[in-house]
Amino acid sequence: MTPPSSGTGQRGGGSAIRLRHRTVHGYRRAFRMAGKGRAILLIHGIGDSSDTWRDVMPGLARSYRVIAPDLLGHGASDKPRADYSLPAYANGMRDLLGVLGVERVTLVGHSLGGAVAMQFAYQFPERCERLVLVGTGGISHQVTPLLRAASLPGAELLLMALRLPTMRTQLGLAVKALRFLDTGLGVDAPDLLRVVDALPDGTSRSAFIRTLRAVVDWRGQVGTMLDRCYLAQGMPTMLVWGGRDQVVPATHAGLGHVAMPGSRLEIFEDAGHFPFRTDPQRFERVLRDFIATTEPAPYSAEQWRRLLRNRTPGPRPSTSRGAARASTDDPPALRPA
């Protein structure tokens, strides 16, 4: 995928969804924004950009203020030699929202963006209304061998080789074969190639490797949020996963669902790592329903202290207009008891 242009794109909520820029801490940050109302922040995955949300932004922007940034080191944002850790990305999201004058958001994070969303909710709970995790990283150490391999020395040379014409031809044939055989990896292969194509130069590839090595090594994901998931008590949370995800297996969805009290789970049976691209209409319906049936999370410094000390939230107002639930399409193993 080539970096998105700065011209007019899709339309939603009566305003053009175009690429905009703001300079924060001396770095140029790209983002898309459209619509009015309560804010939704869409955070993309590693190597991707805000353009990945193109199919869901117009519909959501008819009811909400939708903001989709290009993370630092990605898309049309600057790619400096900088800190690409999860806390740094969470700080960057806070600062961009501050520049835009947005106080609180419903966070929607995909893959690496899900880990950034969890880190944001952990660092700035007073800024977070709801949490939606889509095929998210940061729940378990397991991850596809492709990402583990990409974290090894020499990976930048391999990424450069993947863009050679002869290699692209071979990869194209391999993708066709994987799809013809109806493999799980074949479901995601076109999007994975799109991400590789979004790394056209050495600066982009270097930023990608720095970001990856901050969260993944040869053994898998470096850290997880499972030890802090109890802090999600009182935060309306939904996990959305592709049943055929080979990048972050759907078993992680069950782990996260159990670890996050009261969370909702939606499984897109035939989707891979990008369910919002496989079935954008269903994704929009699910997200709208989640927002409509939950109240924004209240924030209490005292409750936060109690959680940290005792892992018990104490008395708190209800955050849901309906019981948290798993999708009726969930396999039995992933439905709550």
Tab-separated table of C-alpha atoms in Angstrom:
chain	number	residue	atom	x	y	z
A	1	MET	CA	0.000	0.000	0.000
A	2	THR	CA	1.394	3.364	-0.954
A	3	PRO	CA	1.172	6.178	1.578
A	4	PRO	CA	-2.223	7.882	1.392
A	5	SER	CA	-2.395	11.095	-0.558
A	6	SER	CA	-3.238	14.430	0.999
A	7	GLY	CA	-6.115	15.064	-1.368
A	8	THR	CA	-9.821	14.640	-0.812
A	9	GLY	CA	-10.856	11.084	-0.064
A	10	GLN	CA	-14.104	9.461	0.958
A	11	ARG	CA	-16.887	11.559	2.364
A	12	GLY	CA	-18.555	11.040	5.726
A	13	GLY	CA	-20.650	13.192	8.014
A	14	GLY	CA	-20.785	15.910	5.364
A	15	SER	CA	-17.017	16.593	5.358
A	16	ALA	CA	-14.196	15.213	3.232
A	17	ILE	CA	-12.095	12.536	4.907
A	18	ARG	CA	-8.744	13.844	3.802
A	19	LEU	CA	-5.269	13.578	5.202
A	20	ARG	CA	-4.394	16.413	7.563
A	21	HIS	CA	-1.218	17.307	9.420
A	22	ARG	CA	-0.208	18.825	12.731
A	23	THR	CA	3.289	19.303	14.117
A	24	VAL	CA	3.725	17.924	17.638
A	25	HIS	CA	7.092	18.080	19.426
A	26	GLY	CA	8.687	19.058	16.121
A	27	TYR	CA	7.399	16.012	14.206
A	28	ARG	CA	4.770	16.135	11.490
A	29	ARG	CA	1.808	13.922	12.395
A	30	ALA	CA	-0.681	12.849	9.742
A	31	PHE	CA	-4.287	11.974	10.549
A	32	ARG	CA	-7.782	11.759	9.074
A	33	MET	CA	-10.750	13.291	10.834
A	34	ALA	CA	-14.438	13.636	9.976
A	35	GLY	CA	-17.853	13.973	11.565
A	36	LYS	CA	-19.195	15.485	14.783
A	37	GLY	CA	-20.264	14.125	18.140
A	38	ARG	CA	-18.573	11.825	20.672
A	39	ALA	CA	-15.057	11.016	19.532
A	40	ILE	CA	-13.758	7.661	18.273
A	41	LEU	CA	-9.993	7.215	17.898
A	42	LEU	CA	-9.023	4.513	15.368
A	43	ILE	CA	-5.439	3.256	15.819
A	44	HIS	CA	-3.943	1.112	13.044
A	45	GLY	CA	-1.490	-1.771	13.295
A	46	ILE	CA	2.231	-2.045	12.630
A	47	GLY	CA	3.362	-1.018	9.154
A	48	ASP	CA	-0.141	0.199	8.283
A	49	SER	CA	-1.708	3.670	8.205
A	50	SER	CA	-4.986	5.496	8.750
A	51	ASP	CA	-6.002	4.459	5.224
A	52	THR	CA	-6.704	0.964	6.557
A	53	TRP	CA	-9.966	2.342	8.074
A	54	ARG	CA	-11.228	3.759	4.767
A	55	ASP	CA	-14.226	1.406	4.576
A	56	VAL	CA	-15.600	2.158	8.055
A	57	MET	CA	-14.786	5.848	8.537
A	58	PRO	CA	-17.505	7.366	6.291
A	59	GLY	CA	-20.355	5.490	7.967
A	60	LEU	CA	-19.097	6.145	11.496
A	61	ALA	CA	-18.535	9.826	10.714
A	62	ARG	CA	-22.269	10.269	10.154
A	63	SER	CA	-22.786	9.919	13.931
A	64	TYR	CA	-19.398	10.456	15.597
A	65	ARG	CA	-16.250	12.508	15.379
A	66	VAL	CA	-13.821	9.952	13.957
A	67	ILE	CA	-10.061	10.463	14.204
A	68	ALA	CA	-7.599	8.065	12.551
A	69	PRO	CA	-3.917	9.006	12.947
A	70	ASP	CA	-0.861	7.687	11.167
A	71	LEU	CA	1.328	6.594	14.063
A	72	LEU	CA	4.789	8.141	14.175
A	73	GLY	CA	7.001	6.137	11.817
A	74	HIS	CA	4.014	5.082	9.710
A	75	GLY	CA	2.073	6.300	6.689
A	76	ALA	CA	2.538	9.998	6.007
A	77	SER	CA	3.765	10.863	9.517
A	78	ASP	CA	7.439	11.644	10.111
A	79	LYS	CA	9.779	8.692	10.618
A	80	PRO	CA	12.540	9.954	12.907
A	81	ARG	CA	15.071	7.982	14.915
A	82	ALA	CA	12.838	8.061	17.975
A	83	ASP	CA	11.133	6.096	20.725
A	84	TYR	CA	8.622	3.647	19.196
A	85	SER	CA	7.602	1.917	22.420
A	86	LEU	CA	3.977	1.459	23.492
A	87	PRO	CA	4.176	4.178	26.201
A	88	ALA	CA	5.640	6.615	23.651
A	89	TYR	CA	2.818	5.877	21.194
A	90	ALA	CA	0.227	6.340	23.970
A	91	ASN	CA	1.805	9.700	24.822
A	92	GLY	CA	1.670	10.635	21.146
A	93	MET	CA	-2.041	9.859	20.984
A	94	ARG	CA	-2.694	11.965	24.090
A	95	ASP	CA	-0.733	14.896	22.674
A	96	LEU	CA	-2.443	14.729	19.272
A	97	LEU	CA	-5.855	14.700	20.981
A	98	GLY	CA	-4.713	17.665	23.045
A	99	VAL	CA	-3.758	19.600	19.913
A	100	LEU	CA	-7.162	18.761	18.398
A	101	GLY	CA	-9.018	19.791	21.565
A	102	VAL	CA	-10.505	16.329	22.198
A	103	GLU	CA	-10.827	15.411	25.865
A	104	ARG	CA	-12.231	11.842	25.872
A	105	VAL	CA	-12.507	9.106	23.242
A	106	THR	CA	-13.736	5.623	22.536
A	107	LEU	CA	-10.511	3.831	21.617
A	108	VAL	CA	-10.501	1.322	18.748
A	109	GLY	CA	-7.129	-0.337	18.219
A	110	HIS	CA	-6.086	-2.971	15.689
A	111	SER	CA	-3.115	-5.310	16.249
A	112	LEU	CA	-0.261	-3.081	17.499
A	113	GLY	CA	-2.865	-0.322	17.711
A	114	GLY	CA	-4.797	-2.462	20.203
A	115	ALA	CA	-1.728	-2.661	22.409
A	116	VAL	CA	-1.340	1.112	22.086
A	117	ALA	CA	-5.024	1.522	23.032
A	118	MET	CA	-4.587	-0.650	26.136
A	119	GLN	CA	-1.480	1.323	27.090
A	120	PHE	CA	-3.383	4.585	26.589
A	121	ALA	CA	-6.246	3.381	28.796
A	122	TYR	CA	-3.691	2.331	31.437
A	123	GLN	CA	-1.762	5.622	31.361
A	124	PHE	CA	-4.696	7.990	30.863
A	125	PRO	CA	-7.892	6.314	32.143
A	126	GLU	CA	-9.537	9.699	32.591
A	127	ARG	CA	-9.332	10.220	28.784
A	128	CYS	CA	-10.871	6.863	27.812
A	129	GLU	CA	-14.624	6.221	27.490
A	130	ARG	CA	-14.565	2.712	26.007
A	131	LEU	CA	-12.010	0.231	24.716
A	132	VAL	CA	-12.362	-1.829	21.524
A	133	LEU	CA	-9.551	-4.276	20.736
A	134	VAL	CA	-9.406	-5.737	17.215
A	135	GLY	CA	-7.060	-8.711	16.718
A	136	THR	CA	-4.935	-6.966	19.270
A	137	GLY	CA	-1.366	-7.580	20.299
A	138	GLY	CA	-0.293	-7.492	23.915
A	139	ILE	CA	-2.577	-10.212	25.309
A	140	SER	CA	-0.291	-13.238	25.046
A	141	HIS	CA	3.309	-13.891	24.020
A	142	GLN	CA	2.310	-15.971	20.990
A	143	VAL	CA	2.554	-14.306	17.576
A	144	THR	CA	3.033	-15.411	13.964
A	145	PRO	CA	6.546	-16.689	13.101
A	146	LEU	CA	6.652	-14.075	10.314
A	147	LEU	CA	6.817	-11.259	12.871
A	148	ARG	CA	9.294	-13.126	15.060
A	149	ALA	CA	11.550	-13.563	12.023
A	150	ALA	CA	11.184	-9.891	11.095
A	151	SER	CA	12.593	-8.914	14.503
A	152	LEU	CA	15.899	-10.727	13.846
A	153	PRO	CA	19.131	-9.067	12.638
A	154	GLY	CA	19.133	-8.526	8.887
A	155	ALA	CA	15.365	-8.178	8.663
A	156	GLU	CA	15.649	-4.757	7.024
A	157	LEU	CA	17.570	-6.326	4.122
A	158	LEU	CA	14.870	-8.969	3.778
A	159	LEU	CA	12.146	-6.313	3.655
A	160	MET	CA	14.104	-4.515	0.950
A	161	ALA	CA	14.459	-7.769	-1.026
A	162	LEU	CA	10.697	-8.373	-0.849
A	163	ARG	CA	10.214	-5.287	-3.011
A	164	LEU	CA	12.384	-6.587	-5.867
A	165	PRO	CA	10.324	-7.331	-9.022
A	166	THR	CA	11.291	-11.012	-9.145
A	167	MET	CA	10.469	-11.509	-5.471
A	168	ARG	CA	7.147	-9.663	-5.827
A	169	THR	CA	6.199	-11.999	-8.670
A	170	GLN	CA	6.985	-15.055	-6.564
A	171	LEU	CA	5.097	-13.645	-3.601
A	172	GLY	CA	2.112	-12.928	-5.798
A	173	LEU	CA	2.049	-16.545	-6.961
A	174	ALA	CA	2.399	-17.770	-3.375
A	175	VAL	CA	-0.532	-15.591	-2.279
A	176	LYS	CA	-2.716	-16.979	-5.070
A	177	ALA	CA	-1.815	-20.521	-4.035
A	178	LEU	CA	-2.578	-19.832	-0.356
A	179	ARG	CA	-5.933	-18.337	-1.251
A	180	PHE	CA	-6.777	-21.140	-3.658
A	181	LEU	CA	-6.058	-23.675	-0.920
A	182	ASP	CA	-8.285	-21.638	1.430
A	183	THR	CA	-5.612	-21.434	4.142
A	184	GLY	CA	-5.836	-19.085	7.105
A	185	LEU	CA	-2.695	-17.269	6.001
A	186	GLY	CA	-4.211	-16.879	2.547
A	187	VAL	CA	-7.031	-14.802	4.073
A	188	ASP	CA	-4.548	-12.217	5.355
A	189	ALA	CA	-1.861	-12.472	2.659
A	190	PRO	CA	-3.138	-9.589	0.478
A	191	ASP	CA	-3.246	-7.233	3.457
A	192	LEU	CA	0.169	-8.370	4.657
A	193	LEU	CA	1.607	-7.652	1.200
A	194	ARG	CA	-0.138	-4.273	1.295
A	195	VAL	CA	1.735	-3.499	4.517
A	196	VAL	CA	5.061	-4.523	2.929
A	197	ASP	CA	4.299	-2.238	-0.012
A	198	ALA	CA	3.810	0.624	2.463
A	199	LEU	CA	7.559	0.472	3.281
A	200	PRO	CA	8.993	2.044	0.106
A	201	ASP	CA	12.306	3.335	1.464
A	202	GLY	CA	14.979	2.754	4.065
A	203	THR	CA	13.519	5.294	6.491
A	204	SER	CA	10.140	3.551	6.487
A	205	ARG	CA	11.695	0.110	6.903
A	206	SER	CA	13.918	1.312	9.746
A	207	ALA	CA	10.893	2.771	11.594
A	208	PHE	CA	9.010	-0.501	11.059
A	209	ILE	CA	11.876	-2.572	12.502
A	210	ARG	CA	12.296	-0.228	15.486
A	211	THR	CA	8.583	-0.460	16.238
A	212	LEU	CA	8.508	-4.243	15.866
A	213	ARG	CA	11.543	-4.813	18.077
A	214	ALA	CA	9.945	-2.715	20.816
A	215	VAL	CA	7.162	-5.305	21.142
A	216	VAL	CA	8.390	-8.573	19.547
A	217	ASP	CA	11.580	-10.646	19.625
A	218	TRP	CA	12.451	-14.136	18.339
A	219	ARG	CA	10.456	-15.724	21.186
A	220	GLY	CA	7.253	-13.774	20.554
A	221	GLN	CA	5.631	-10.695	22.083
A	222	VAL	CA	7.921	-9.168	24.662
A	223	GLY	CA	5.251	-8.205	27.189
A	224	THR	CA	1.526	-8.562	27.763
A	225	MET	CA	-1.181	-6.597	29.534
A	226	LEU	CA	-2.644	-9.664	31.266
A	227	ASP	CA	-1.136	-8.636	34.594
A	228	ARG	CA	-3.056	-5.340	34.407
A	229	CYS	CA	-6.311	-6.490	32.810
A	230	TYR	CA	-8.118	-6.267	36.147
A	231	LEU	CA	-7.885	-2.482	35.709
A	232	ALA	CA	-10.460	-2.824	32.918
A	233	GLN	CA	-13.163	-3.205	35.587
A	234	GLY	CA	-15.517	-0.311	34.997
A	235	MET	CA	-14.238	0.268	31.453
A	236	PRO	CA	-16.677	-0.921	28.743
A	237	THR	CA	-14.496	-3.243	26.676
A	238	MET	CA	-15.111	-5.231	23.507
A	239	LEU	CA	-12.814	-7.644	21.704
A	240	VAL	CA	-13.297	-8.196	17.958
A	241	TRP	CA	-11.415	-11.023	16.287
A	242	GLY	CA	-11.225	-12.886	13.013
A	243	GLY	CA	-11.850	-16.585	13.518
A	244	ARG	CA	-9.115	-17.374	10.963
A	245	ASP	CA	-6.531	-14.886	12.209
A	246	GLN	CA	-3.045	-16.343	11.707
A	247	VAL	CA	-1.130	-13.246	12.832
A	248	VAL	CA	-2.558	-13.095	16.358
A	249	PRO	CA	-4.535	-16.348	16.813
A	250	ALA	CA	-8.156	-16.177	17.944
A	251	THR	CA	-7.257	-18.063	21.128
A	252	HIS	CA	-5.977	-14.678	22.354
A	253	ALA	CA	-9.549	-13.400	22.120
A	254	GLY	CA	-10.690	-15.964	24.671
A	255	LEU	CA	-7.791	-15.141	26.987
A	256	GLY	CA	-8.516	-11.425	26.839
A	257	HIS	CA	-12.259	-11.937	27.263
A	258	VAL	CA	-11.760	-13.967	30.448
A	259	ALA	CA	-9.103	-11.580	31.804
A	260	MET	CA	-11.220	-8.447	31.269
A	261	PRO	CA	-14.279	-8.628	33.550
A	262	GLY	CA	-17.550	-7.811	31.800
A	263	SER	CA	-16.007	-7.548	28.335
A	264	ARG	CA	-17.933	-8.291	25.157
A	265	LEU	CA	-16.587	-10.628	22.461
A	266	GLU	CA	-17.357	-10.652	18.727
A	267	ILE	CA	-15.885	-13.300	16.439
A	268	PHE	CA	-15.955	-12.784	12.661
A	269	GLU	CA	-15.818	-16.450	11.681
A	270	ASP	CA	-14.534	-16.090	8.107
A	271	ALA	CA	-12.204	-13.136	8.675
A	272	GLY	CA	-8.491	-13.129	9.325
A	273	HIS	CA	-6.425	-10.425	10.999
A	274	PHE	CA	-8.399	-7.553	9.421
A	275	PRO	CA	-12.113	-8.180	10.227
A	276	PHE	CA	-12.992	-4.504	9.701
A	277	ARG	CA	-11.752	-4.809	6.117
A	278	THR	CA	-13.272	-8.246	5.457
A	279	ASP	CA	-16.749	-7.191	6.597
A	280	PRO	CA	-16.825	-3.408	7.210
A	281	GLN	CA	-20.636	-3.246	7.394
A	282	ARG	CA	-20.795	-5.789	10.207
A	283	PHE	CA	-17.886	-4.126	11.972
A	284	GLU	CA	-19.674	-0.785	11.887
A	285	ARG	CA	-22.896	-2.358	13.194
A	286	VAL	CA	-21.063	-4.087	16.033
A	287	LEU	CA	-19.219	-0.921	17.022
A	288	ARG	CA	-22.367	1.214	16.879
A	289	ASP	CA	-24.263	-1.290	19.017
A	290	PHE	CA	-21.452	-1.406	21.564
A	291	ILE	CA	-21.388	2.379	21.892
A	292	ALA	CA	-25.188	2.621	22.019
A	293	THR	CA	-25.547	0.004	24.772
A	294	THR	CA	-22.771	1.180	27.099
A	295	GLU	CA	-22.188	4.339	29.093
A	296	PRO	CA	-18.818	6.125	28.940
A	297	ALA	CA	-16.543	4.895	31.705
A	298	PRO	CA	-16.590	7.120	34.789
A	299	TYR	CA	-13.182	7.915	36.203
A	300	SER	CA	-12.511	8.045	39.917
A	301	ALA	CA	-9.023	8.507	41.344
A	302	GLU	CA	-10.136	6.699	44.486
A	303	GLN	CA	-11.458	3.713	42.526
A	304	TRP	CA	-8.181	3.586	40.576
A	305	ARG	CA	-6.194	3.520	43.827
A	306	ARG	CA	-8.446	0.784	45.212
A	307	LEU	CA	-7.951	-1.332	42.091
A	308	LEU	CA	-4.188	-0.979	42.264
A	309	ARG	CA	-4.080	-1.826	45.966
A	310	ASN	CA	-6.639	-4.596	46.177
A	311	ARG	CA	-7.710	-5.548	42.648
A	312	THR	CA	-11.256	-4.698	43.739
A	313	PRO	CA	-13.118	-1.726	42.276
A	314	GLY	CA	-15.463	-1.073	45.164
A	315	PRO	CA	-18.854	0.579	44.551
A	316	ARG	CA	-19.145	2.114	41.099
A	317	PRO	CA	-21.916	3.149	38.716
A	318	SER	CA	-22.917	0.720	35.986
A	319	THR	CA	-21.267	1.378	32.607
A	320	SER	CA	-23.601	-0.742	30.489
A	321	ARG	CA	-27.155	-0.323	29.238
A	322	GLY	CA	-27.235	-4.038	28.537
A	323	ALA	CA	-25.407	-7.066	29.798
A	324	ALA	CA	-21.966	-7.589	28.289
A	325	ARG	CA	-22.181	-10.371	25.790
A	326	ALA	CA	-20.359	-12.437	23.248
A	327	SER	CA	-21.570	-12.613	19.673
A	328	THR	CA	-24.172	-15.260	18.913
A	329	ASP	CA	-21.783	-16.319	16.171
A	330	ASP	CA	-19.050	-17.187	18.675
A	331	PRO	CA	-17.821	-20.753	18.833
A	332	PRO	CA	-18.949	-22.315	22.142
A	333	ALA	CA	-15.417	-22.312	23.523
A	334	LEU	CA	-15.317	-18.527	23.334
A	335	ARG	CA	-18.764	-17.809	24.772
A	336	PRO	CA	-18.958	-16.720	28.402
A	337	ALA	CA	-20.301	-19.342	30.765
